[in-house]
Coordinates of C-alpha atoms in Angstrom, one line a residue:
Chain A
X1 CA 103.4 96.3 76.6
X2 CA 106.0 98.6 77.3
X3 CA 109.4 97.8 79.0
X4 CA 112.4 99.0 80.0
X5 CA 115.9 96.8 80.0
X6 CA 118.9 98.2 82.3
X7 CA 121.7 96.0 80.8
X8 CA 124.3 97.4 83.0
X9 CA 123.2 96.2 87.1
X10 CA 126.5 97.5 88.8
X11 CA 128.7 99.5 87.7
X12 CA 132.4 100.5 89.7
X13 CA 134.1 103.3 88.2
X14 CA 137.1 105.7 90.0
X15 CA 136.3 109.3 90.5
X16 CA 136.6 111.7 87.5
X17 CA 136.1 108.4 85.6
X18 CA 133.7 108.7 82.3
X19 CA 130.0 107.5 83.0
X20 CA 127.6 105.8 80.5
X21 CA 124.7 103.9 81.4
X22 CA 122.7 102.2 79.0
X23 CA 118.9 102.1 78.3
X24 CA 116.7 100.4 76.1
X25 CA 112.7 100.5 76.0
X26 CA 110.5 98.9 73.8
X27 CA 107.4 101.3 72.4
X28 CA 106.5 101.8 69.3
X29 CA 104.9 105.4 69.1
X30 CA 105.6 108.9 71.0
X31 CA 107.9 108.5 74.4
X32 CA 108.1 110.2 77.4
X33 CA 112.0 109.2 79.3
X34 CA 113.2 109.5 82.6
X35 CA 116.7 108.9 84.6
X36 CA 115.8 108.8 88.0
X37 CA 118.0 108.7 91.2
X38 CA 117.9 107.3 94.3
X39 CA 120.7 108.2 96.6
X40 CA 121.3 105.8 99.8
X41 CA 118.6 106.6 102.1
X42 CA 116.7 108.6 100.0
X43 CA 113.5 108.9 97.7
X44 CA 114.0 108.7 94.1
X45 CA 114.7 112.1 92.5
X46 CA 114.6 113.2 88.8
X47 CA 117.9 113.4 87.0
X48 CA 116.8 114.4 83.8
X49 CA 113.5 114.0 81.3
X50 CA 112.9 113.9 77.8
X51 CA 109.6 114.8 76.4
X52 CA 110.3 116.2 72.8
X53 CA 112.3 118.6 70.9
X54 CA 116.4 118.1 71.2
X55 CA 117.6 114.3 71.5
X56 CA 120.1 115.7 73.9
X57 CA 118.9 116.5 77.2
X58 CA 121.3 118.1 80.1
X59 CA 119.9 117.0 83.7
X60 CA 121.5 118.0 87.2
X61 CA 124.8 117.4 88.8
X62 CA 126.1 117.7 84.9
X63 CA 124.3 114.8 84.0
X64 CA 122.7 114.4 80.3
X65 CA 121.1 111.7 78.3
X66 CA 120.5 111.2 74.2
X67 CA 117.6 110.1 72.9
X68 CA 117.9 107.6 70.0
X69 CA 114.5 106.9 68.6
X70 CA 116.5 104.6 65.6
X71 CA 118.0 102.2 68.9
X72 CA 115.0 102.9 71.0
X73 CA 117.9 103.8 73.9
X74 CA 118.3 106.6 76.1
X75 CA 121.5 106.5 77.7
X76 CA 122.9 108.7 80.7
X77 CA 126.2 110.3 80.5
X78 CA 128.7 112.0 82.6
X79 CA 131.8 112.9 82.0
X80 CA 133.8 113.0 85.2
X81 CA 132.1 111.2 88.6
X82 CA 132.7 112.1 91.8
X83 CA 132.3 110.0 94.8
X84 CA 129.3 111.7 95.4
X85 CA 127.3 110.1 92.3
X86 CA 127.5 106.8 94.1
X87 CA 123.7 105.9 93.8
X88 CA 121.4 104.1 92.2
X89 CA 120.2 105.0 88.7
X90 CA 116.8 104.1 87.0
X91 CA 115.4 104.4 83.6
X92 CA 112.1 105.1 83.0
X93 CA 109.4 106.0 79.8
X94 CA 105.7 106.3 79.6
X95 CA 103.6 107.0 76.3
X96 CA 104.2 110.8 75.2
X97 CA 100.7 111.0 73.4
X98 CA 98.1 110.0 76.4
X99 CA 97.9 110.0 80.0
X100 CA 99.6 106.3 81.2
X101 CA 101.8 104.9 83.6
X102 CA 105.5 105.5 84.0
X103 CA 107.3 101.8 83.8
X104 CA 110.3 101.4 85.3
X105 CA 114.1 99.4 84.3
X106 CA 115.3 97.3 86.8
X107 CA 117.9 100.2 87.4
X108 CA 122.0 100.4 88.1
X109 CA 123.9 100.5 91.0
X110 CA 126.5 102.8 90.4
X111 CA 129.4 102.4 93.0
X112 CA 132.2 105.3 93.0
X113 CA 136.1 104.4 94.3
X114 CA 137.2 107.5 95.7
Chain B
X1 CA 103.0 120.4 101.9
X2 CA 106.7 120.5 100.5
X3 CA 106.3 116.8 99.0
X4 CA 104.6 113.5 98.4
X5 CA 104.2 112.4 102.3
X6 CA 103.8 108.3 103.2
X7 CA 102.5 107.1 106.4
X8 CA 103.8 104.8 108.4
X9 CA 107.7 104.6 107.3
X10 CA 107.3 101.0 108.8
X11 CA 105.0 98.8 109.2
X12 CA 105.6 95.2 110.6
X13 CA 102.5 93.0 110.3
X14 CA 101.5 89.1 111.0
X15 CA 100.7 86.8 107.7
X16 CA 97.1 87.1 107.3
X17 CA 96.3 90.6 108.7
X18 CA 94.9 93.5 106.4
X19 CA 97.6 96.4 106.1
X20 CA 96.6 100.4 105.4
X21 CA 99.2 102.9 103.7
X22 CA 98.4 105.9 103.2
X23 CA 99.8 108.6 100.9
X24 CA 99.5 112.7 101.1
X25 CA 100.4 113.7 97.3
X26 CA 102.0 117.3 96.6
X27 CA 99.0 119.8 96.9
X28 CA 97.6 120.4 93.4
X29 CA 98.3 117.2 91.8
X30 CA 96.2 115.4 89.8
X31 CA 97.9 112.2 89.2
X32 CA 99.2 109.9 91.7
X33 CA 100.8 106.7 91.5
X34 CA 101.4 103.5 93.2
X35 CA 104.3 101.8 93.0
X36 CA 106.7 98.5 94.9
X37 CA 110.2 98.2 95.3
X38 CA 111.4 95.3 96.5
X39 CA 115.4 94.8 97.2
X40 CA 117.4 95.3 94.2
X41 CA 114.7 95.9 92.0
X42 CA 113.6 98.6 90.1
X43 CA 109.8 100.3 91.1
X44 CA 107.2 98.1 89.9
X45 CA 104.1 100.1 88.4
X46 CA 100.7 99.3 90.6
X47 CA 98.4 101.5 90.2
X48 CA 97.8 105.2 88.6
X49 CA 94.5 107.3 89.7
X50 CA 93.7 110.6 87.8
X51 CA 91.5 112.4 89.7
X52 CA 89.2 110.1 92.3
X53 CA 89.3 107.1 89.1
X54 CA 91.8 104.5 88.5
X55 CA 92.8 104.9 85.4
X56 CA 94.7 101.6 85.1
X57 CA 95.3 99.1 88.0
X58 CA 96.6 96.6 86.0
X59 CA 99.4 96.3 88.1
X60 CA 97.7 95.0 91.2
X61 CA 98.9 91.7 91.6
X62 CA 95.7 90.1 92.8
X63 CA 92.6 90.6 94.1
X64 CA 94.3 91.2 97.8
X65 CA 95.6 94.4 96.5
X66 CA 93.3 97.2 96.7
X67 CA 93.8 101.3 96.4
X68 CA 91.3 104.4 96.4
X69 CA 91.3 108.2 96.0
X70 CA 88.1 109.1 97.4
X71 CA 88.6 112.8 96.7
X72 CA 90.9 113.5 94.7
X73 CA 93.8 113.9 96.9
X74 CA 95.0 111.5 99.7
X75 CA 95.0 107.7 98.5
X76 CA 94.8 105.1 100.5
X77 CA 96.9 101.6 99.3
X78 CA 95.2 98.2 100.8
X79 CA 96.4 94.8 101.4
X80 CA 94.8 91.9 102.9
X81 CA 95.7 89.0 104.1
X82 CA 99.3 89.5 103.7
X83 CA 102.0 87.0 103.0
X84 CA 105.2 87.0 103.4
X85 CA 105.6 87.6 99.3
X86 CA 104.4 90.9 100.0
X87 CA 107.1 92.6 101.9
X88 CA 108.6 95.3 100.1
X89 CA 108.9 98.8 100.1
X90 CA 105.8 100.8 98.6
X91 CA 105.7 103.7 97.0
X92 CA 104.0 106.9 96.0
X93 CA 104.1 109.3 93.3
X94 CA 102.1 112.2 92.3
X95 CA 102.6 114.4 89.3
X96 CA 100.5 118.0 88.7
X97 CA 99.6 116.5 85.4
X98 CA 99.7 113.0 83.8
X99 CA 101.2 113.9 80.7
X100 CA 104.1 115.6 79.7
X101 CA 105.3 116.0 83.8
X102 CA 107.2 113.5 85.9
X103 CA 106.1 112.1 88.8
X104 CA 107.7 113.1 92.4
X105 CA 108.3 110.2 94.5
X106 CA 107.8 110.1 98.4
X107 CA 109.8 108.0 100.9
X108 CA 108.1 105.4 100.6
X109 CA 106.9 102.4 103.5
X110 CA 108.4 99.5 104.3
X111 CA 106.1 96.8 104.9
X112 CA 107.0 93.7 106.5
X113 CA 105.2 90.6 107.0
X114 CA 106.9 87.9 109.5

């Protein structure tokens, strides 16, 4: 079954501080990855998805995400927060090839010092 | 309309009693999803419809758990007799197509059984 492991669960960096949140998922054949965020209050949004084609995929908010298929990982960058990227953050993948459900890590709260 | 709409927001019911939620999926889309959240936690997969099928409940807890998509379009999520296990917030997703697309979230109810 698939799954997705969230090592980081909160994370306090200053503003203009470099963000990387790691991802791991466990799935064999062709991927489908999320980030998803969900700001205080709020529904989740997307961030960013990868479906095929470059590993490196730019989201909102100057966001991106690499896909390494070698590490099974797909961590989410940033290289300067603001306050305003306080949130939480969730990884997600489903199976590329077929219609499936989308599982879900157990997500990072990310927690910005002004 | 604009977005994935869930009715009620809140809903406070007794242990025991049998619990509706209801969700209004983006116009058009084929997919929808059912998911829990419960404090902390990332979304935990329930169940995904394509079209009026389920096309894999395997989340569904138990046999207490029950969801339908009569026509295609609003789905209705069921729970009876709740326990206290099941407070959580619940959530709905709907995507135009299963794969290759994300899923848009809506805000979700809070259920709470005292």
């Amino acid at each position: 079954a698939q799954s997705v492991s969230q090592h980081n669960h909160h994370v306090i960096l200053s503003e203009a501080a470099s963000l990387e949140l790691g991802c791991n998922y466990s799935y064999g054949g062709t991927v489908n990855l999320f980030w998803y965020v969900q700001y205080p209050g709020q529904h989740l949004q997307l961030l960013l998805k990868y479906f095929s084609g470059d590993p490196l995929v730019k989201g909102i908010k100057g966001f991106e995400a690499e896909f390494i298929k070698s590490k099974f990982s797909f961590n989410l960058r940033k290289p300067s927060v603001q306050w305003s990227d306080t949130a939480e953050y969730f990884c997600a993948v489903n199976e590329g090839s077929s219609a499936s459900k989308i599982i879900f890590g157990s997500g990072t709260r990310l927690s910005i010092r002004p | 309309g604009a977005g994935v709409s869930q009715t009620p927001s809140n809903k406070v019911t007794e242990k025991g009693k049998y619990v509706e939620l209801r969700c209004d999926p983006i116009s058009g889309h084929t997919a929808l999803y059912w998911y829990r959240q419960s404090l902390g936690q990332g979304p935990e997969f329930l169940i995904y419809f394509q079209g009026t099928g389920a096309a894999d409940d395997s989340g569904l807890p138990n046999d207490r758990f029950f969801a339908v998509r009569p026509e295609g379009s609003v789905s209705t999520l069921k729970i009876q007799r709740t326990e206290r296990g099941d407070s959580a917030v619940y959530l709905c997703a709907s995507s135009p197509s299963p794969l290759g697309t994300e899923a848009f979230f809506g805000q979700g109810t809070r259920l709470t059984v005292v």
